[in-house]
Amino acid sequence: MTTGDDAKEDLGRLNAWPGLAELPGDGPVTALEPLTGGAQNLLFTLRRADGTELVLRRPGRQLASGASDAFRRESRALAALADTDVPHPRLHASVLEESVLGGPFSVLEKIDGFMPRGRLPGSYAEDAEWRRTVALALVEGAARLAAVDPYAHGLDDLGRAEGWLERQPPKYLKMLHGYRADATYRENESPLVDTVADWLTAHAPKSGATGIVHGDLQLANVMFAHDAPRLAAIVDWEMTSLGDPLLDLAWILTAWREKGDPPGSDPQFQPWDGVPGRAELVAYYGEATGRDVSAFRWYQVLACFRLAALLEGSYARALAGRMNRELGEGLHTYAAWLWAKARQEMAAD
């Protein structure tokens, strides 16, 4: 939690920081105003004396292990995307050492847009064509990212691309098995954990593409423009790595809802009518990238498996008293829907 004393101290440190002179705007930093939207990190509007607004992003006050690595990964990705057509916030500064604010931080362009969660505003709520257009734009954003050559942008060491497909099921299965150390978790674990992992191993594609994978491309990590049905930016690049970009599309579509889906999970924004179905969006992605998407169902099952594994980690922490119990229960319920969706996809054989 950030207190008034923390903010006052940070203002002083930022105004003494030589890098301030290289940021857009003029004059000292006059305000750091907390923003919502960051799950793992703290976000602030950084306002300078001339009114220029930027975004300052930093970890929580208690630095988690690997915080610097996450910021380094995000900064490298954003710097590499600067000359591409992938919608993203411009990176103005990245400070990895702790001497300025006591931890790593970055200063980013402030995007004029909103996160599409809950009731949509204005014409997004009133015009189904806006919802259709922006859904296609979101998939096009993923396609543009898939088209970026990581090797041409100095990102060849961002992750280990070799064997990526084969590593995915055992990686997240090991994570899920680790939660079984808690007896209460074992009692509530989905019976599909090992079944889905076995299916993924048995049905893995023979080969896949290598590209930049955002790693958490979901509605909570994108911003839509206010004045037009347009994807303003993809944000939160901390999980970026090398891998098969089809995972990003599958990750997006875990949030999709359509007739025939398992019950128990509503769309993440309303209204939902007018939004294209998964099949249309997968075909659109295939046309935009030239990619063979015939094995997409495997990636959809993988995305459900991977997201469920991460959500179950939060649930396990909640059971252990390290996270809000009610929030953990809610994430566990969503994981149950993902297991059901994975089973439905697997049954299509």
PDB file of C-alpha atoms in Angstrom, residues 59-328:
ATOM      1  CA  PRO A  59       6.410  -3.221  -7.991  1.00  0.00           C
ATOM      2  CA  GLY A  60       4.778  -3.138  -4.576  1.00  0.00           C
ATOM      3  CA  ARG A  61       6.773  -1.764  -1.658  1.00  0.00           C
ATOM      4  CA  GLN A  62       7.712  -5.292  -0.600  1.00  0.00           C
ATOM      5  CA  LEU A  63       9.773  -6.413  -3.567  1.00  0.00           C
ATOM      6  CA  ALA A  64       8.892  -9.905  -4.761  1.00  0.00           C
ATOM      7  CA  SER A  65      11.566 -12.257  -5.999  1.00  0.00           C
ATOM      8  CA  GLY A  66      12.229 -11.646  -9.686  1.00  0.00           C
ATOM      9  CA  ALA A  67      10.657  -8.162  -9.758  1.00  0.00           C
ATOM     10  CA  SER A  68      13.652  -6.718 -11.595  1.00  0.00           C
ATOM     11  CA  ASP A  69      13.587  -9.554 -14.115  1.00  0.00           C
ATOM     12  CA  ALA A  70       9.929  -8.887 -14.917  1.00  0.00           C
ATOM     13  CA  PHE A  71      10.584  -5.187 -15.456  1.00  0.00           C
ATOM     14  CA  ARG A  72      13.646  -5.917 -17.553  1.00  0.00           C
ATOM     15  CA  ARG A  73      11.596  -8.250 -19.757  1.00  0.00           C
ATOM     16  CA  GLU A  74       8.808  -5.723 -20.181  1.00  0.00           C
ATOM     17  CA  SER A  75      11.207  -2.863 -20.932  1.00  0.00           C
ATOM     18  CA  ARG A  76      13.073  -4.879 -23.551  1.00  0.00           C
ATOM     19  CA  ALA A  77       9.840  -5.868 -25.245  1.00  0.00           C
ATOM     20  CA  LEU A  78       8.452  -2.321 -25.318  1.00  0.00           C
ATOM     21  CA  ALA A  79      11.732  -0.912 -26.603  1.00  0.00           C
ATOM     22  CA  ALA A  80      11.776  -3.511 -29.392  1.00  0.00           C
ATOM     23  CA  LEU A  81       8.195  -2.717 -30.390  1.00  0.00           C
ATOM     24  CA  ALA A  82       8.862   1.017 -30.740  1.00  0.00           C
ATOM     25  CA  ASP A  83       9.167   0.878 -34.526  1.00  0.00           C
ATOM     26  CA  THR A  84       6.363  -1.638 -35.135  1.00  0.00           C
ATOM     27  CA  ASP A  85       2.624  -1.297 -35.721  1.00  0.00           C
ATOM     28  CA  VAL A  86       1.746  -3.218 -32.542  1.00  0.00           C
ATOM     29  CA  PRO A  87      -0.409  -0.926 -30.352  1.00  0.00           C
ATOM     30  CA  HIS A  88       1.504  -0.399 -27.099  1.00  0.00           C
ATOM     31  CA  PRO A  89       2.448   2.373 -24.673  1.00  0.00           C
ATOM     32  CA  ARG A  90       5.708   4.060 -25.583  1.00  0.00           C
ATOM     33  CA  LEU A  91       8.500   3.398 -23.103  1.00  0.00           C
ATOM     34  CA  HIS A  92      10.112   6.657 -21.982  1.00  0.00           C
ATOM     35  CA  ALA A  93      12.406   5.315 -19.257  1.00  0.00           C
ATOM     36  CA  SER A  94      13.321   2.059 -17.580  1.00  0.00           C
ATOM     37  CA  VAL A  95      15.257   2.064 -14.303  1.00  0.00           C
ATOM     38  CA  LEU A  96      16.230  -1.363 -13.006  1.00  0.00           C
ATOM     39  CA  GLU A  97      18.428  -0.387 -10.087  1.00  0.00           C
ATOM     40  CA  GLU A  98      16.899   0.446  -6.716  1.00  0.00           C
ATOM     41  CA  SER A  99      18.788   3.668  -6.026  1.00  0.00           C
ATOM     42  CA  VAL A 100      16.032   6.031  -7.215  1.00  0.00           C
ATOM     43  CA  LEU A 101      12.779   4.647  -5.773  1.00  0.00           C
ATOM     44  CA  GLY A 102      13.949   1.636  -3.817  1.00  0.00           C
ATOM     45  CA  GLY A 103      13.018  -0.740  -6.627  1.00  0.00           C
ATOM     46  CA  PRO A 104      12.810  -0.926 -10.427  1.00  0.00           C
ATOM     47  CA  PHE A 105      10.344   1.291 -12.248  1.00  0.00           C
ATOM     48  CA  SER A 106       9.382   2.388 -15.725  1.00  0.00           C
ATOM     49  CA  VAL A 107       7.829   5.547 -17.132  1.00  0.00           C
ATOM     50  CA  LEU A 108       5.378   5.011 -19.962  1.00  0.00           C
ATOM     51  CA  GLU A 109       3.137   6.942 -22.284  1.00  0.00           C
ATOM     52  CA  LYS A 110      -0.298   7.495 -20.768  1.00  0.00           C
ATOM     53  CA  ILE A 111      -2.844   5.905 -23.092  1.00  0.00           C
ATOM     54  CA  ASP A 112      -6.141   7.687 -23.689  1.00  0.00           C
ATOM     55  CA  GLY A 113      -8.444   4.710 -23.393  1.00  0.00           C
ATOM     56  CA  PHE A 114     -10.270   2.323 -21.083  1.00  0.00           C
ATOM     57  CA  MET A 115     -10.116  -1.311 -20.037  1.00  0.00           C
ATOM     58  CA  PRO A 116     -13.107  -3.227 -21.525  1.00  0.00           C
ATOM     59  CA  ARG A 117     -14.497  -4.825 -18.376  1.00  0.00           C
ATOM     60  CA  GLY A 118     -18.031  -4.617 -17.022  1.00  0.00           C
ATOM     61  CA  ARG A 119     -20.567  -2.303 -18.634  1.00  0.00           C
ATOM     62  CA  LEU A 120     -19.140  -0.729 -21.787  1.00  0.00           C
ATOM     63  CA  PRO A 121     -19.405   3.044 -22.192  1.00  0.00           C
ATOM     64  CA  GLY A 122     -20.990   5.181 -24.892  1.00  0.00           C
ATOM     65  CA  SER A 123     -21.165   3.837 -28.417  1.00  0.00           C
ATOM     66  CA  TYR A 124     -19.564   0.555 -27.367  1.00  0.00           C
ATOM     67  CA  ALA A 125     -22.740  -0.179 -25.407  1.00  0.00           C
ATOM     68  CA  GLU A 126     -25.096   1.290 -28.006  1.00  0.00           C
ATOM     69  CA  ASP A 127     -23.664  -0.004 -31.291  1.00  0.00           C
ATOM     70  CA  ALA A 128     -23.112  -3.720 -31.891  1.00  0.00           C
ATOM     71  CA  GLU A 129     -20.928  -2.855 -34.888  1.00  0.00           C
ATOM     72  CA  TRP A 130     -18.473  -1.093 -32.558  1.00  0.00           C
ATOM     73  CA  ARG A 131     -18.208  -4.275 -30.502  1.00  0.00           C
ATOM     74  CA  ARG A 132     -17.647  -6.369 -33.597  1.00  0.00           C
ATOM     75  CA  THR A 133     -15.029  -3.984 -34.964  1.00  0.00           C
ATOM     76  CA  VAL A 134     -13.010  -3.767 -31.769  1.00  0.00           C
ATOM     77  CA  ALA A 135     -13.054  -7.557 -31.279  1.00  0.00           C
ATOM     78  CA  LEU A 136     -11.524  -7.933 -34.729  1.00  0.00           C
ATOM     79  CA  ALA A 137      -9.039  -5.155 -33.889  1.00  0.00           C
ATOM     80  CA  LEU A 138      -7.994  -7.035 -30.750  1.00  0.00           C
ATOM     81  CA  VAL A 139      -7.246 -10.157 -32.788  1.00  0.00           C
ATOM     82  CA  GLU A 140      -5.464  -8.024 -35.375  1.00  0.00           C
ATOM     83  CA  GLY A 141      -3.278  -6.667 -32.560  1.00  0.00           C
ATOM     84  CA  ALA A 142      -2.290 -10.231 -31.687  1.00  0.00           C
ATOM     85  CA  ALA A 143      -1.612 -10.912 -35.361  1.00  0.00           C
ATOM     86  CA  ARG A 144       0.620  -7.840 -35.633  1.00  0.00           C
ATOM     87  CA  LEU A 145       2.619  -8.999 -32.633  1.00  0.00           C
ATOM     88  CA  ALA A 146       2.969 -12.453 -34.179  1.00  0.00           C
ATOM     89  CA  ALA A 147       4.437 -10.821 -37.296  1.00  0.00           C
ATOM     90  CA  VAL A 148       7.289  -9.152 -35.393  1.00  0.00           C
ATOM     91  CA  ASP A 149      10.573 -11.015 -35.900  1.00  0.00           C
ATOM     92  CA  PRO A 150      12.137 -11.329 -32.427  1.00  0.00           C
ATOM     93  CA  TYR A 151      15.567 -12.036 -33.882  1.00  0.00           C
ATOM     94  CA  ALA A 152      15.548  -8.875 -35.984  1.00  0.00           C
ATOM     95  CA  HIS A 153      14.702  -6.869 -32.850  1.00  0.00           C
ATOM     96  CA  GLY A 154      17.365  -8.296 -30.559  1.00  0.00           C
ATOM     97  CA  LEU A 155      14.979 -10.469 -28.548  1.00  0.00           C
ATOM     98  CA  ASP A 156      16.475 -13.847 -29.426  1.00  0.00           C
ATOM     99  CA  ASP A 157      17.379 -14.465 -25.753  1.00  0.00           C
ATOM    100  CA  LEU A 158      13.969 -13.481 -24.368  1.00  0.00           C
ATOM    101  CA  GLY A 159      13.135 -17.139 -23.881  1.00  0.00           C
ATOM    102  CA  ARG A 160      13.947 -20.648 -25.061  1.00  0.00           C
ATOM    103  CA  ALA A 161      11.944 -21.242 -28.214  1.00  0.00           C
ATOM    104  CA  GLU A 162      13.302 -24.724 -28.884  1.00  0.00           C
ATOM    105  CA  GLY A 163      10.963 -27.366 -27.492  1.00  0.00           C
ATOM    106  CA  TRP A 164       8.370 -24.778 -26.455  1.00  0.00           C
ATOM    107  CA  LEU A 165       5.384 -26.918 -27.448  1.00  0.00           C
ATOM    108  CA  GLU A 166       6.658 -29.978 -25.608  1.00  0.00           C
ATOM    109  CA  ARG A 167       7.476 -28.062 -22.421  1.00  0.00           C
ATOM    110  CA  GLN A 168       4.065 -26.499 -21.861  1.00  0.00           C
ATOM    111  CA  PRO A 169       1.958 -29.393 -20.460  1.00  0.00           C
ATOM    112  CA  PRO A 170       4.572 -30.733 -17.989  1.00  0.00           C
ATOM    113  CA  LYS A 171       5.467 -27.218 -16.827  1.00  0.00           C
ATOM    114  CA  TYR A 172       1.941 -26.375 -15.694  1.00  0.00           C
ATOM    115  CA  LEU A 173       1.163 -29.922 -14.556  1.00  0.00           C
ATOM    116  CA  LYS A 174       4.113 -29.692 -12.164  1.00  0.00           C
ATOM    117  CA  MET A 175       2.696 -26.418 -10.878  1.00  0.00           C
ATOM    118  CA  LEU A 176      -0.726 -27.988 -10.320  1.00  0.00           C
ATOM    119  CA  HIS A 177       0.721 -31.063  -8.623  1.00  0.00           C
ATOM    120  CA  GLY A 178       2.603 -28.772  -6.260  1.00  0.00           C
ATOM    121  CA  TYR A 179      -0.651 -27.398  -4.865  1.00  0.00           C
ATOM    122  CA  ARG A 180      -1.553 -30.886  -3.634  1.00  0.00           C
ATOM    123  CA  ALA A 181       0.674 -30.380  -0.614  1.00  0.00           C
ATOM    124  CA  ASP A 182      -2.367 -28.705   0.948  1.00  0.00           C
ATOM    125  CA  ALA A 183      -4.990 -31.252   2.040  1.00  0.00           C
ATOM    126  CA  THR A 184      -7.864 -28.770   1.622  1.00  0.00           C
ATOM    127  CA  TYR A 185      -6.740 -28.033  -1.912  1.00  0.00           C
ATOM    128  CA  ARG A 186      -6.607 -31.757  -2.720  1.00  0.00           C
ATOM    129  CA  GLU A 187     -10.242 -32.106  -1.663  1.00  0.00           C
ATOM    130  CA  ASN A 188     -11.277 -29.369  -4.101  1.00  0.00           C
ATOM    131  CA  GLU A 189      -8.950 -30.133  -7.009  1.00  0.00           C
ATOM    132  CA  SER A 190     -10.534 -30.723 -10.405  1.00  0.00           C
ATOM    133  CA  PRO A 191     -10.487 -34.390 -11.454  1.00  0.00           C
ATOM    134  CA  LEU A 192      -9.555 -33.202 -14.949  1.00  0.00           C
ATOM    135  CA  VAL A 193      -6.018 -32.010 -14.114  1.00  0.00           C
ATOM    136  CA  ASP A 194      -4.146 -35.123 -15.243  1.00  0.00           C
ATOM    137  CA  THR A 195      -6.684 -35.976 -17.958  1.00  0.00           C
ATOM    138  CA  VAL A 196      -6.189 -32.636 -19.705  1.00  0.00           C
ATOM    139  CA  ALA A 197      -2.401 -32.845 -19.338  1.00  0.00           C
ATOM    140  CA  ASP A 198      -2.379 -36.306 -20.910  1.00  0.00           C
ATOM    141  CA  TRP A 199      -4.533 -35.097 -23.821  1.00  0.00           C
ATOM    142  CA  LEU A 200      -2.230 -32.150 -24.458  1.00  0.00           C
ATOM    143  CA  THR A 201       0.820 -34.398 -24.495  1.00  0.00           C
ATOM    144  CA  ALA A 202      -0.815 -36.912 -26.823  1.00  0.00           C
ATOM    145  CA  HIS A 203      -2.165 -34.302 -29.265  1.00  0.00           C
ATOM    146  CA  ALA A 204       0.666 -31.755 -29.395  1.00  0.00           C
ATOM    147  CA  PRO A 205       1.268 -30.352 -32.892  1.00  0.00           C
ATOM    148  CA  LYS A 206       4.387 -31.615 -34.610  1.00  0.00           C
ATOM    149  CA  SER A 207       5.733 -28.092 -34.947  1.00  0.00           C
ATOM    150  CA  GLY A 208       4.740 -24.480 -34.378  1.00  0.00           C
ATOM    151  CA  ALA A 209       5.871 -20.976 -35.171  1.00  0.00           C
ATOM    152  CA  THR A 210       8.329 -19.025 -33.065  1.00  0.00           C
ATOM    153  CA  GLY A 211       7.591 -15.440 -32.221  1.00  0.00           C
ATOM    154  CA  ILE A 212       6.988 -12.972 -29.405  1.00  0.00           C
ATOM    155  CA  VAL A 213       4.302 -14.128 -27.003  1.00  0.00           C
ATOM    156  CA  HIS A 214       2.747 -11.480 -24.765  1.00  0.00           C
ATOM    157  CA  GLY A 215       1.827 -14.214 -22.316  1.00  0.00           C
ATOM    158  CA  ASP A 216      -1.185 -12.547 -20.692  1.00  0.00           C
ATOM    159  CA  LEU A 217      -3.145 -11.096 -23.600  1.00  0.00           C
ATOM    160  CA  GLN A 218      -6.583 -10.708 -22.051  1.00  0.00           C
ATOM    161  CA  LEU A 219      -9.256  -8.028 -21.759  1.00  0.00           C
ATOM    162  CA  ALA A 220      -7.710  -6.799 -18.503  1.00  0.00           C
ATOM    163  CA  ASN A 221      -4.485  -6.010 -20.372  1.00  0.00           C
ATOM    164  CA  VAL A 222      -5.797  -4.042 -23.336  1.00  0.00           C
ATOM    165  CA  MET A 223      -7.234  -0.559 -23.709  1.00  0.00           C
ATOM    166  CA  PHE A 224      -9.861   0.568 -26.201  1.00  0.00           C
ATOM    167  CA  ALA A 225     -10.074   4.114 -27.544  1.00  0.00           C
ATOM    168  CA  HIS A 226     -12.931   6.279 -26.274  1.00  0.00           C
ATOM    169  CA  ASP A 227     -13.772   7.963 -29.560  1.00  0.00           C
ATOM    170  CA  ALA A 228     -13.690   5.081 -32.055  1.00  0.00           C
ATOM    171  CA  PRO A 229     -13.870   1.257 -32.045  1.00  0.00           C
ATOM    172  CA  ARG A 230     -10.093   0.912 -31.964  1.00  0.00           C
ATOM    173  CA  LEU A 231      -7.526  -1.013 -29.937  1.00  0.00           C
ATOM    174  CA  ALA A 232      -5.567   1.789 -28.282  1.00  0.00           C
ATOM    175  CA  ALA A 233      -2.862  -0.346 -26.660  1.00  0.00           C
ATOM    176  CA  ILE A 234      -1.814  -3.704 -25.340  1.00  0.00           C
ATOM    177  CA  VAL A 235      -0.339  -3.213 -21.860  1.00  0.00           C
ATOM    178  CA  ASP A 236       1.422  -5.224 -19.117  1.00  0.00           C
ATOM    179  CA  TRP A 237       4.251  -6.958 -20.985  1.00  0.00           C
ATOM    180  CA  GLU A 238       5.951  -8.578 -17.984  1.00  0.00           C
ATOM    181  CA  MET A 239       5.254 -12.152 -19.113  1.00  0.00           C
ATOM    182  CA  THR A 240       6.601 -11.627 -22.622  1.00  0.00           C
ATOM    183  CA  SER A 241       8.735 -14.467 -23.929  1.00  0.00           C
ATOM    184  CA  LEU A 242       9.551 -16.433 -27.053  1.00  0.00           C
ATOM    185  CA  GLY A 243       7.113 -19.153 -27.980  1.00  0.00           C
ATOM    186  CA  ASP A 244       4.219 -19.867 -30.298  1.00  0.00           C
ATOM    187  CA  PRO A 245       2.080 -16.725 -30.767  1.00  0.00           C
ATOM    188  CA  LEU A 246      -1.058 -18.826 -31.251  1.00  0.00           C
ATOM    189  CA  LEU A 247      -1.134 -19.053 -27.459  1.00  0.00           C
ATOM    190  CA  ASP A 248      -1.925 -15.322 -27.325  1.00  0.00           C
ATOM    191  CA  LEU A 249      -4.989 -15.811 -29.535  1.00  0.00           C
ATOM    192  CA  ALA A 250      -6.110 -18.784 -27.457  1.00  0.00           C
ATOM    193  CA  TRP A 251      -5.560 -16.761 -24.281  1.00  0.00           C
ATOM    194  CA  ILE A 252      -7.827 -13.999 -25.607  1.00  0.00           C
ATOM    195  CA  LEU A 253     -10.513 -16.524 -26.473  1.00  0.00           C
ATOM    196  CA  THR A 254     -10.640 -18.055 -23.001  1.00  0.00           C
ATOM    197  CA  ALA A 255     -12.631 -14.905 -22.182  1.00  0.00           C
ATOM    198  CA  TRP A 256     -15.071 -15.439 -25.068  1.00  0.00           C
ATOM    199  CA  ARG A 257     -18.574 -16.733 -24.428  1.00  0.00           C
ATOM    200  CA  GLU A 258     -20.933 -18.179 -27.008  1.00  0.00           C
ATOM    201  CA  LYS A 259     -23.853 -20.564 -27.358  1.00  0.00           C
ATOM    202  CA  GLY A 260     -22.927 -24.104 -26.369  1.00  0.00           C
ATOM    203  CA  ASP A 261     -20.220 -23.127 -23.866  1.00  0.00           C
ATOM    204  CA  PRO A 262     -20.299 -24.728 -20.417  1.00  0.00           C
ATOM    205  CA  PRO A 263     -22.613 -22.847 -18.051  1.00  0.00           C
ATOM    206  CA  GLY A 264     -21.467 -20.819 -15.093  1.00  0.00           C
ATOM    207  CA  SER A 265     -19.405 -17.974 -16.561  1.00  0.00           C
ATOM    208  CA  ASP A 266     -20.674 -14.699 -18.000  1.00  0.00           C
ATOM    209  CA  PRO A 267     -18.960 -12.442 -20.561  1.00  0.00           C
ATOM    210  CA  GLN A 268     -16.429 -10.066 -19.055  1.00  0.00           C
ATOM    211  CA  PHE A 269     -18.109  -7.049 -20.611  1.00  0.00           C
ATOM    212  CA  GLN A 270     -21.678  -6.132 -21.458  1.00  0.00           C
ATOM    213  CA  PRO A 271     -23.435  -5.936 -23.856  1.00  0.00           C
ATOM    214  CA  TRP A 272     -21.936  -8.971 -25.608  1.00  0.00           C
ATOM    215  CA  ASP A 273     -24.171  -9.247 -28.691  1.00  0.00           C
ATOM    216  CA  GLY A 274     -22.400  -8.351 -31.919  1.00  0.00           C
ATOM    217  CA  VAL A 275     -19.099  -9.852 -30.790  1.00  0.00           C
ATOM    218  CA  PRO A 276     -17.820 -12.399 -33.363  1.00  0.00           C
ATOM    219  CA  GLY A 277     -17.580 -16.030 -32.321  1.00  0.00           C
ATOM    220  CA  ARG A 278     -14.329 -17.901 -31.767  1.00  0.00           C
ATOM    221  CA  ALA A 279     -14.372 -19.664 -35.137  1.00  0.00           C
ATOM    222  CA  GLU A 280     -14.643 -16.378 -37.037  1.00  0.00           C
ATOM    223  CA  LEU A 281     -11.841 -14.815 -35.009  1.00  0.00           C
ATOM    224  CA  VAL A 282      -9.530 -17.805 -35.481  1.00  0.00           C
ATOM    225  CA  ALA A 283     -10.149 -17.662 -39.246  1.00  0.00           C
ATOM    226  CA  TYR A 284      -9.518 -13.895 -39.217  1.00  0.00           C
ATOM    227  CA  TYR A 285      -6.215 -14.442 -37.405  1.00  0.00           C
ATOM    228  CA  GLY A 286      -5.229 -17.123 -39.904  1.00  0.00           C
ATOM    229  CA  GLU A 287      -5.894 -14.775 -42.819  1.00  0.00           C
ATOM    230  CA  ALA A 288      -4.046 -11.899 -41.153  1.00  0.00           C
ATOM    231  CA  THR A 289      -0.945 -13.968 -40.349  1.00  0.00           C
ATOM    232  CA  GLY A 290      -0.967 -16.556 -43.149  1.00  0.00           C
ATOM    233  CA  ARG A 291      -0.756 -19.099 -40.341  1.00  0.00           C
ATOM    234  CA  ASP A 292      -2.210 -22.616 -40.524  1.00  0.00           C
ATOM    235  CA  VAL A 293      -4.724 -22.611 -37.668  1.00  0.00           C
ATOM    236  CA  SER A 294      -6.048 -26.142 -38.159  1.00  0.00           C
ATOM    237  CA  ALA A 295      -4.501 -27.258 -34.840  1.00  0.00           C
ATOM    238  CA  PHE A 296      -5.904 -24.295 -32.923  1.00  0.00           C
ATOM    239  CA  ARG A 297      -8.027 -26.482 -30.655  1.00  0.00           C
ATOM    240  CA  TRP A 298      -4.856 -27.765 -28.984  1.00  0.00           C
ATOM    241  CA  TYR A 299      -3.827 -24.191 -28.180  1.00  0.00           C
ATOM    242  CA  GLN A 300      -7.292 -23.458 -26.810  1.00  0.00           C
ATOM    243  CA  VAL A 301      -7.048 -26.442 -24.456  1.00  0.00           C
ATOM    244  CA  LEU A 302      -3.527 -25.377 -23.505  1.00  0.00           C
ATOM    245  CA  ALA A 303      -4.720 -21.844 -22.719  1.00  0.00           C
ATOM    246  CA  CYS A 304      -7.495 -23.217 -20.484  1.00  0.00           C
ATOM    247  CA  PHE A 305      -5.002 -25.544 -18.765  1.00  0.00           C
ATOM    248  CA  ARG A 306      -2.389 -22.841 -18.263  1.00  0.00           C
ATOM    249  CA  LEU A 307      -4.836 -20.199 -17.008  1.00  0.00           C
ATOM    250  CA  ALA A 308      -6.504 -22.684 -14.673  1.00  0.00           C
ATOM    251  CA  ALA A 309      -3.072 -23.577 -13.261  1.00  0.00           C
ATOM    252  CA  LEU A 310      -2.328 -19.925 -12.519  1.00  0.00           C
ATOM    253  CA  LEU A 311      -5.763 -19.297 -10.988  1.00  0.00           C
ATOM    254  CA  GLU A 312      -5.463 -22.410  -8.842  1.00  0.00           C
ATOM    255  CA  GLY A 313      -2.177 -21.039  -7.541  1.00  0.00           C
ATOM    256  CA  SER A 314      -4.059 -18.026  -6.217  1.00  0.00           C
ATOM    257  CA  TYR A 315      -6.672 -20.325  -4.713  1.00  0.00           C
ATOM    258  CA  ALA A 316      -3.958 -22.371  -2.990  1.00  0.00           C
ATOM    259  CA  ARG A 317      -2.489 -19.170  -1.544  1.00  0.00           C
ATOM    260  CA  ALA A 318      -5.936 -18.157  -0.305  1.00  0.00           C
ATOM    261  CA  LEU A 319      -6.354 -21.520   1.416  1.00  0.00           C
ATOM    262  CA  ALA A 320      -3.003 -20.974   3.101  1.00  0.00           C
ATOM    263  CA  GLY A 321      -4.077 -17.547   4.341  1.00  0.00           C
ATOM    264  CA  ARG A 322      -1.730 -15.617   2.044  1.00  0.00           C
ATOM    265  CA  MET A 323      -4.505 -14.082  -0.059  1.00  0.00           C
ATOM    266  CA  ASN A 324      -8.098 -12.935   0.395  1.00  0.00           C
ATOM    267  CA  ARG A 325     -10.201 -16.090   0.760  1.00  0.00           C
ATOM    268  CA  GLU A 326     -13.260 -14.761  -1.083  1.00  0.00           C
ATOM    269  CA  LEU A 327     -11.140 -13.670  -4.051  1.00  0.00           C
ATOM    270  CA  GLY A 328      -9.400 -17.044  -4.103  1.00  0.00           C
TER     271      GLY A 328
END
